Amino acid sequence: QVQLVESGGGSVQAGDSLTLSCLGSGRAFGDYAMGWFRQVPGKARSFVATISNLGATPFYADSVRGRFLISRDNAKNTLGLYMADLKPEDTGVYYCAARSVPTIGVRASLYDYWGRGIQVTVSS
C-alpha cells in the first residue's frame, strides 16, 4: 500500500496561484495512477484532476481545465497540482489519492488510498 501526505495549502486571494504537493511512501509510487479531489462541507468529494502512473493522459474537471496543471515525479514519489487564477469556488479540502492500476479515473470510488487532505481557501 502507499501512504500519502498533502502539503502547500493555504489562504489566497482570487486570481492568485498556489501549488499543492503530495508525497507518497510505501510501495512503488510509479505503480499507481493518481488523482486530486476536493470537498466542501456537506458535499461529496469532487474530481479535480488525474494522471496515469507514468505521467501520461492528464485529465481535468471542466471547472479547472486551463487553470490547473497536474504533474508527477516518480523518482521523488511526488504528485503536484499547480493552480492558477484561483476562484472562491475553488475553496475546499484537497485530497491526494492513488489507485492500484496504471490508468486514470474520475470517480472517487476508483481510488484505494487517500491522504488526510489540506485546506485551500480563496477569498474574493
PDB file of N, CA and C in Angstrom, residues 23 57 61:
ATOM      1  N   LEU A  23       3.236  13.773  -1.154  1.00  0.00           N
ATOM      2  CA  LEU A  23       4.377  12.876  -1.035  1.00  0.00           C
ATOM      3  C   LEU A  23       3.874  11.479  -0.715  1.00  0.00           C
ATOM      4  N   THR A  57      -1.543  11.134 -20.137  1.00  0.00           N
ATOM      5  CA  THR A  57      -3.005  11.296 -20.138  1.00  0.00           C
ATOM      6  C   THR A  57      -3.553  12.060 -18.936  1.00  0.00           C
ATOM      7  N   ALA A  61     -11.244  18.196 -14.468  1.00  0.00           N
ATOM      8  CA  ALA A  61     -12.635  18.608 -14.396  1.00  0.00           C
ATOM      9  C   ALA A  61     -12.821  19.859 -15.255  1.00  0.00           C
TER      10      ALA A  61
END
